Coordinates of C-alpha atoms and ligand atoms in Angstrom, one line a residue:
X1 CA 25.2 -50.0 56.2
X2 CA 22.5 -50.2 53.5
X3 CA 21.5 -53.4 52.2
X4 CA 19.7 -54.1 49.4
X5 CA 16.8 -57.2 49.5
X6 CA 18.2 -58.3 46.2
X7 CA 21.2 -56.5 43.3
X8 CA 20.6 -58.0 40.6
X9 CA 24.0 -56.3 39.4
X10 CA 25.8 -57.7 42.7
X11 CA 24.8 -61.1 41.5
X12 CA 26.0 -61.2 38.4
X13 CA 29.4 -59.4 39.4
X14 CA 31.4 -62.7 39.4
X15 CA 30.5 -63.3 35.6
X16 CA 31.2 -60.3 33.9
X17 CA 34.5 -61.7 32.2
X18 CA 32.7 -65.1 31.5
X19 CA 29.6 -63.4 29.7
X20 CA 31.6 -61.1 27.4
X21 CA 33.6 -63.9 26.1
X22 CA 30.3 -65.8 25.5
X23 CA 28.4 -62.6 24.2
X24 CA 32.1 -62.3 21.6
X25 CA 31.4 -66.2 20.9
X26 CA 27.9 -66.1 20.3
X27 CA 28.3 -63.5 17.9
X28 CA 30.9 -64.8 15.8
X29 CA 28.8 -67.8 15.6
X30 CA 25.8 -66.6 13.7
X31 CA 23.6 -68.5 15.0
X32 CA 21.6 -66.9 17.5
X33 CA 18.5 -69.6 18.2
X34 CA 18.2 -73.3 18.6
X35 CA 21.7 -74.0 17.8
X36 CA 25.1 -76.0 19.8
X37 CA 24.4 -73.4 22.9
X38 CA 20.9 -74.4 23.6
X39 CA 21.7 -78.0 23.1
X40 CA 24.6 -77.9 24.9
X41 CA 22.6 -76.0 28.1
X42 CA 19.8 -79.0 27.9
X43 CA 22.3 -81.2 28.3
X44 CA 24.0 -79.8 31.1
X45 CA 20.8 -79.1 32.8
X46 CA 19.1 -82.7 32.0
X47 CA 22.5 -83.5 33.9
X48 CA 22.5 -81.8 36.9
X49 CA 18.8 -82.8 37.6
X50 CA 19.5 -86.2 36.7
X51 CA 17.4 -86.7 34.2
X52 CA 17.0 -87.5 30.6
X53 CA 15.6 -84.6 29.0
X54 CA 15.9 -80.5 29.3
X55 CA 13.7 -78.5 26.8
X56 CA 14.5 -75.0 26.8
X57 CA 11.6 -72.7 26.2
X58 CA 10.9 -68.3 26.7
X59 CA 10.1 -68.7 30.3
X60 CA 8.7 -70.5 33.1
X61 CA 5.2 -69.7 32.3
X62 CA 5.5 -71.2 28.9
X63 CA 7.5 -74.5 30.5
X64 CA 3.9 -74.8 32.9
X65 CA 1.7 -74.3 30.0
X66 CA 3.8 -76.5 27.4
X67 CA 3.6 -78.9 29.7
X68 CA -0.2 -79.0 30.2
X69 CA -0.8 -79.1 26.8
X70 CA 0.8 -82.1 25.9
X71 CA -1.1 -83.9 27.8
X72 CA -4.2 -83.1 26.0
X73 CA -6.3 -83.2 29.0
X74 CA -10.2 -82.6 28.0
X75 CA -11.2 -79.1 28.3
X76 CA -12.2 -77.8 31.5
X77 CA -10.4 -80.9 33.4
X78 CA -9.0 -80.2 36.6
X79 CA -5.9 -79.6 38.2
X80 CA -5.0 -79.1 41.8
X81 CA -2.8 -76.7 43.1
X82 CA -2.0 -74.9 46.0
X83 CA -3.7 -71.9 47.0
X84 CA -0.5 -70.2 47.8
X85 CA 2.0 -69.8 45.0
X86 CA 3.0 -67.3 42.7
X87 CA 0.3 -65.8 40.3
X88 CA 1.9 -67.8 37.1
X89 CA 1.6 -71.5 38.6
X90 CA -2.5 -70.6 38.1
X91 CA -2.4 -68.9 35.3
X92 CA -0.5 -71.4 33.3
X93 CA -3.6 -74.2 34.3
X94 CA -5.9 -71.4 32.8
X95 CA -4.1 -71.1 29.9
X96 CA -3.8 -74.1 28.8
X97 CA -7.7 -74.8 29.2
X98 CA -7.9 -76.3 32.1
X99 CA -9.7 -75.4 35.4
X100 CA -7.3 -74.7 38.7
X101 CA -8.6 -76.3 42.1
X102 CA -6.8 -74.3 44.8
X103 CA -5.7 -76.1 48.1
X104 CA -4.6 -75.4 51.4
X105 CA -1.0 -75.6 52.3
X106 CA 0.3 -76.7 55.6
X107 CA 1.1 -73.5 57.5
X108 CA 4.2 -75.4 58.7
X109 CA 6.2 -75.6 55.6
X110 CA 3.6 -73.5 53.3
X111 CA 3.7 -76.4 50.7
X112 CA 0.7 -78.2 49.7
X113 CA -0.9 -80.8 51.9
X114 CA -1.1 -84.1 50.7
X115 CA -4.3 -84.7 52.3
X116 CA -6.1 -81.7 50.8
X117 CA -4.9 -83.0 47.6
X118 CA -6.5 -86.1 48.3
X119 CA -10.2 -84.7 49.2
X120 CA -10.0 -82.5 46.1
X121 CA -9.9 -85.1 43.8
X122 CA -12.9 -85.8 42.1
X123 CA -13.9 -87.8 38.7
X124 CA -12.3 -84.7 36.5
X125 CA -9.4 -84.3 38.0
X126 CA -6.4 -84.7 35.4
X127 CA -3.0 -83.3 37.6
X128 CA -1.6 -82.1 40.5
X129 CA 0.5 -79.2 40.1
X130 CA 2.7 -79.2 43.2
X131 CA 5.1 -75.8 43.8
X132 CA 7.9 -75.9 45.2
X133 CA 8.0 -72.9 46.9
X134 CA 10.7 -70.4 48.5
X135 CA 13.5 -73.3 46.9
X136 CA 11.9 -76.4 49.1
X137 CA 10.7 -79.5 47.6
X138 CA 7.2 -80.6 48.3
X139 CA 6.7 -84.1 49.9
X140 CA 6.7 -86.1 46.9
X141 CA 6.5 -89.7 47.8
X142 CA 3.4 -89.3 48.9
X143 CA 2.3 -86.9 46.6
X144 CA 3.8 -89.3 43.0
X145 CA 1.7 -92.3 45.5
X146 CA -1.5 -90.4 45.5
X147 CA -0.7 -89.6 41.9
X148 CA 0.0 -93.3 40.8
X149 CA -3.0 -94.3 43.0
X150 CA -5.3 -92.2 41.1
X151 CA -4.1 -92.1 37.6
X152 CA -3.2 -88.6 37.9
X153 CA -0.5 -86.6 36.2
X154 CA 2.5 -84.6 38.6
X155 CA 3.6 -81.6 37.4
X156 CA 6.0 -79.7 39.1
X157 CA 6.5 -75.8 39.7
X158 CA 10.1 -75.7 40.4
X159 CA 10.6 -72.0 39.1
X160 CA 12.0 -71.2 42.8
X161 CA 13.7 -74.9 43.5
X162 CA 16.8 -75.1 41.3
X163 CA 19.8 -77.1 43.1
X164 CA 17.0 -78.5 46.0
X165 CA 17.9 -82.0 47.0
X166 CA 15.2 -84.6 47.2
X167 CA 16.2 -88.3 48.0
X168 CA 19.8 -87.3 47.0
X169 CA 18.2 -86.1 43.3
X170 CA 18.2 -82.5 42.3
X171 CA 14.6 -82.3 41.0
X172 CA 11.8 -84.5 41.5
X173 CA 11.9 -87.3 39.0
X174 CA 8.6 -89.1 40.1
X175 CA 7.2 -86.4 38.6
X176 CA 5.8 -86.7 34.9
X177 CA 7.5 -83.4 34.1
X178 CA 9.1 -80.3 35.9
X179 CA 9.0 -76.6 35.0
X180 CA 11.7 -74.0 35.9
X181 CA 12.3 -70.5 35.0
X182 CA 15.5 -68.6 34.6
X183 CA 14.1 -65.4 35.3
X184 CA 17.0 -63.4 36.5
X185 CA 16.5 -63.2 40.2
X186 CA 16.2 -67.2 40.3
X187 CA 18.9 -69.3 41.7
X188 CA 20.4 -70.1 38.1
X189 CA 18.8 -66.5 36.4
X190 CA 19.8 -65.6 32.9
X191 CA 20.2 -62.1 32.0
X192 CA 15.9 -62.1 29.9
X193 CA 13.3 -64.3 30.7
X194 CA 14.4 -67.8 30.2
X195 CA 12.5 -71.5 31.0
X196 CA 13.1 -75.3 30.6
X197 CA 11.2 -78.2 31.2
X198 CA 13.1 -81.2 32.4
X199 CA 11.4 -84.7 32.2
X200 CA 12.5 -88.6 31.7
X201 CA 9.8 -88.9 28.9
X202 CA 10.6 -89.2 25.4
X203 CA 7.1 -88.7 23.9
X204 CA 7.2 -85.2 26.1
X205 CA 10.1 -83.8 25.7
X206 CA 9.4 -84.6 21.7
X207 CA 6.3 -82.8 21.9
X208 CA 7.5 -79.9 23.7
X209 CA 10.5 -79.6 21.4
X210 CA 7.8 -79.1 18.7
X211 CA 5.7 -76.8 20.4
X212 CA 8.3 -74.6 21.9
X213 CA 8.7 -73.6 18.1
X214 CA 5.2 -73.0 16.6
X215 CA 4.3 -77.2 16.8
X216 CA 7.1 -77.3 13.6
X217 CA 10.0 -79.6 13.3
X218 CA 10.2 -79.1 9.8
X219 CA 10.5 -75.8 8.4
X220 CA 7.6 -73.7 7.7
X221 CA 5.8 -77.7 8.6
X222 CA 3.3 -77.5 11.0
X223 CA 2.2 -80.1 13.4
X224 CA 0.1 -78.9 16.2
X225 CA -0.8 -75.4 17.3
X226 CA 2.1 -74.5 19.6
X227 CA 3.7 -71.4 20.5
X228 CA 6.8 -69.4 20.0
X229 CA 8.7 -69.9 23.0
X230 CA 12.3 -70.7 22.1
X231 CA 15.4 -70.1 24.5
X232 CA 18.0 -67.8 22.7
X233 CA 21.5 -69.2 21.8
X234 CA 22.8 -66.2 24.2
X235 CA 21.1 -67.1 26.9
X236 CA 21.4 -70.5 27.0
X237 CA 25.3 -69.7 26.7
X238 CA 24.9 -67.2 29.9
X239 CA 23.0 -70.1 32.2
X240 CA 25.5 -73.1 30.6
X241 CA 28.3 -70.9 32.1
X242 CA 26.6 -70.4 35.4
X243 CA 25.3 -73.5 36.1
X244 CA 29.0 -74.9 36.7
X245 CA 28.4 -72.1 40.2
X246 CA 24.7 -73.0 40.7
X247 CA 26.4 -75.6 43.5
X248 CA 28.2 -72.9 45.4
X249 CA 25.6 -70.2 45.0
X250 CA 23.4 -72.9 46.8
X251 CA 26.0 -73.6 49.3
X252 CA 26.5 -69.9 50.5
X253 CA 22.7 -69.5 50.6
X254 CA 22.1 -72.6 52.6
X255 CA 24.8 -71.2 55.3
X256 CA 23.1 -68.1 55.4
X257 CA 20.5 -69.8 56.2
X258 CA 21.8 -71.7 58.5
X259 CA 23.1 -68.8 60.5
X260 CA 20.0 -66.8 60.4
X261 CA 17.9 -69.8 61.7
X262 CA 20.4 -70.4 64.4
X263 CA 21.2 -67.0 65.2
X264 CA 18.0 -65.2 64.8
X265 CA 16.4 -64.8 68.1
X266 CA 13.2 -63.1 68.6
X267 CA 9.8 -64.2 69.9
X268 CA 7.7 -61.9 67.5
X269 CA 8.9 -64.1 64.3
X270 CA 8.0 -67.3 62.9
X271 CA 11.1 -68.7 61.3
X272 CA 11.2 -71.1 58.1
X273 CA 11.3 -74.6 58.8
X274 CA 14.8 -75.7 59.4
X275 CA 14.5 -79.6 59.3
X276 CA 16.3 -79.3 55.8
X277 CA 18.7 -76.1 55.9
X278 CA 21.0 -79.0 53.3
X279 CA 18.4 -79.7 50.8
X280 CA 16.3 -76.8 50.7
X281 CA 17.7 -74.1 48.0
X282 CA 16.7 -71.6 50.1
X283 CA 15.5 -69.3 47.1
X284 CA 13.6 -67.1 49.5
X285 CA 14.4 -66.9 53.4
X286 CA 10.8 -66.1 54.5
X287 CA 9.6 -65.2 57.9
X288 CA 6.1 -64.2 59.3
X289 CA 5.0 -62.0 62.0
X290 CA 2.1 -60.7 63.2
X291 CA 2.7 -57.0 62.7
X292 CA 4.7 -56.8 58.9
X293 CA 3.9 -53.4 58.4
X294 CA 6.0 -52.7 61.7
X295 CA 8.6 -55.1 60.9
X296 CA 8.7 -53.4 57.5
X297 CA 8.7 -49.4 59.1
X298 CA 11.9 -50.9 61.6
X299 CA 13.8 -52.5 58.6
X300 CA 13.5 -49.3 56.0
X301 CA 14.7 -47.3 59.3
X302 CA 17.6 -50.1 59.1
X303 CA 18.1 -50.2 55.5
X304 CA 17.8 -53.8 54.9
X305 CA 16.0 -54.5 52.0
X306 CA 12.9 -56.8 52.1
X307 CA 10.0 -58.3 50.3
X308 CA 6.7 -59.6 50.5
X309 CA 6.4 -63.2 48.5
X310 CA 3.4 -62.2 48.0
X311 CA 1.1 -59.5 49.4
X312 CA -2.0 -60.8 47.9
X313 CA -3.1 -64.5 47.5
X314 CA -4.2 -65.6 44.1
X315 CA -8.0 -66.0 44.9
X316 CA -7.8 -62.7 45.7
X317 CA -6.6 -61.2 42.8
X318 CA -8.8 -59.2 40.2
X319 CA -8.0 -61.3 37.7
X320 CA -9.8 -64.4 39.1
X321 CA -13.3 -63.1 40.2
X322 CA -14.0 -67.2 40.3
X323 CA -12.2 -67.7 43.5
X324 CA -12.4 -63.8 45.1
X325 CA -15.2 -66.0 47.5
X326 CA -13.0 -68.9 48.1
X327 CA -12.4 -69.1 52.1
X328 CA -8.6 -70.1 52.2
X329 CA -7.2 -69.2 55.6
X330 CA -4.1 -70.4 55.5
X331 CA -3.2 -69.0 52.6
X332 CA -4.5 -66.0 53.5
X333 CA -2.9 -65.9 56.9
X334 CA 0.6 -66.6 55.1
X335 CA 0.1 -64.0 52.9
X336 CA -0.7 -61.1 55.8
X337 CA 2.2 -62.2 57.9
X338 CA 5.3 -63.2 55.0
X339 CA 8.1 -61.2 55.0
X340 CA 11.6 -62.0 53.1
X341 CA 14.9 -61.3 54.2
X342 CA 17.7 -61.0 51.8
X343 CA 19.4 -63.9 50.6
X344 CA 22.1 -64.4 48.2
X345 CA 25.6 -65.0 47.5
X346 CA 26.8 -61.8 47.5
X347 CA 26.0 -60.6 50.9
X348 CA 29.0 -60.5 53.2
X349 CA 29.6 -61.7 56.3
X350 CA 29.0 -58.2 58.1
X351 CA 26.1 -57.3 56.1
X352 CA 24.6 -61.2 57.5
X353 CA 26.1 -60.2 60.7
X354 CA 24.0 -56.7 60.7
X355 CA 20.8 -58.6 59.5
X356 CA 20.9 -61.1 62.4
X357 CA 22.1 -58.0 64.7
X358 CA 18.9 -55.6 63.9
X359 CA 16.4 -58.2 64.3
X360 CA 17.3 -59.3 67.7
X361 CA 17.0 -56.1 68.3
X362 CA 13.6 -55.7 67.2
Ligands
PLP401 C1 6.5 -70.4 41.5 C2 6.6 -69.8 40.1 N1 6.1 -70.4 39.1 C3 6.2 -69.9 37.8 C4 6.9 -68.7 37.6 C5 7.0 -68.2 36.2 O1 8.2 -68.0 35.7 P1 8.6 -66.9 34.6 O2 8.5 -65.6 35.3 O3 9.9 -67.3 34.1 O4 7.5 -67.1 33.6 C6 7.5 -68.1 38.7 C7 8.3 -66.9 38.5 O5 8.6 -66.1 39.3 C8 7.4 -68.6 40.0 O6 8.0 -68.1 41.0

């Protein structure tokens, strides 16, 4: 049995009918951006979060960086993130001006760690970007306390967290504003890049509605120097229709979960947390071991699909000589030793069956 870490065709199976009646309804429309789709998508999503307000933008890059610009922060203000997140979390601070101060995670949950937030705040410090990585929600009453305590702004990274339950709420709505990205592997993926940001503030989601579109409301009007980063009307009419399933694709994931945390039994790997197998999205099922590149020889021999999220840690990549010095090792020790399984609706019983099967008998 060959199993693939991710199909990408697999996924997206189940909707095949649904999308070419909205690819036939988009086109007799004739309106193919910023129209009834996209508004109608914002609202659903602003929904679904419980929130008030969904901006759809190009991705979840431009959500981060849209977001950091509205607060017009003073150049070279910082913001603190965790050392261990995916590439665009960082480059979105740097983007938009601003100086990234990377910190530690807990090794437990691979979030970041409230009090390494707290003891890298210092008289410039503007926001804390907190990530919600592999589809679990950071610990944010403390983190919006620290925030509240120190004037900061929270920003959240929830590109990997859509459908994750926090204090019965699915997003995190201490936070000033939240990013997500539709990028087609994603819990809720369109079929192109896609983004949003979701927020309860007026003035924001105003500001980013301008910016999204060159800083113009009025035509050919512009405002303030923003970018071209609008969400097509096809789409927005692909993720309205999915997000009625986003609930059961998180359902099915979260019992995968659940089976490979209480079925998976082997001393040579280190297992997600598993306090929250209801609330976490489970976006990524990631375990660590000491020897990946054998884990990774046994699996190919198996034919399970895997991947690394992510082989090298930001402050080590070329692209950020600043930090190649940094001593983060944590981070550094989750990146050697990650390794995720597949997970996703459309994996079968058997093939879960299999997975659990090959690595007990590793
Ligand atoms: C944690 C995190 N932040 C930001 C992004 C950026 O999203 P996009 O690829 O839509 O720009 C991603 C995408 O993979 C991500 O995983």
């Amino acid at each position: 049995m060959e199993i693939p870490f991710l199909s990408l065709k697999s996924t997206n199976q189940q909707f095949e009918d649904l999308y070419k009646l909205a690819l036939s309804a988009f086109l007799s429309s004739g309106q193919y951006m910023l129209g009834k789709k996209l508004e109608s998508f914002e609202q659903n999503f602003a929904n679904y979060c419980q929130s008030k307000y969904c901006v759809g933008v190009a991705n979840g890059l431009d959500a981060l960086i849209l977001i950091l610009d509205s607060f017009k922060f003073k150049r070279k203000a910082e913001v603190i993130v965790p050392a261990n997140t995916y590439f665009a979390s960082i480059l979105a601070i740097k983007k938009a001006g601003l100086v990234p101060v990377l910190v530690e995670p807990n090794l437990g949950d691979y979030l970041i760690n409230i009090k390494n937030i707290e003891s890298a705040i210092t008289q410039n410090t503007v926001a804390v970007l907190a990530v919600n990585l592999y589809g679990r929600m950071c610990d944010f009453d403390n983190i919006s306390k620290l925030c509240n305590a120190y004037s900061l702004k929270l920003v959240v990274d929830a590109a990997q967290s859509h459908g994750a339950v926090y204090e019965n709420i699915k997003n995190c709505n201490g936070a000033d504003a939240t990013a997500y990205s539709f990028y087609p592997t994603k819990n809720l993926g369109a079929l192109s890049d896609a983004g949003a940001v979701v927020t309860d503030n007026e003035l924001l989601a105003s500001s980013i509605r301008k910016n999204r579109n060159y800083g113009s409301e009025i035509k050919y009007q512009f405002d303030s120097l923003g970018l071209n980063s609008r969400l097509s009307e096809l789409q927005a009419s692909f993720l309205d229709l999915k997000l009625n399933y986003l609930d059961a694709e998180i359902l099915k994931r979260r019992q995968i979960a659940e089976r490979y945390l209480t079925e998976i039994k082997n001393e040579k790997l280190i297992m997600p947390p598993s306090d929250r197998i209801h609330e976490d999205a489970w976006h990524l099922f990631v375990v660590r071991t000491d020897n990946r590149i054998e884990l990774m020889n046994y699996l190919k021999t198996a034919q399970i699909g895997y991947d690394i999220h992510y082989p090298i840690p930001p402050h080590k990549q070329k692209a950020l000589p600043e930090f190649n010095n940094l001593d983060l090792p944590i981070t550094e020790e989750i990146h050697r030793t990650v390794l995720s399984l597949p997970m996703n609706s459309s994996l079968s019983v058997e093939e879960v069956d299999f997975i659990i099967f090959t690595l007990n008998s590793y």
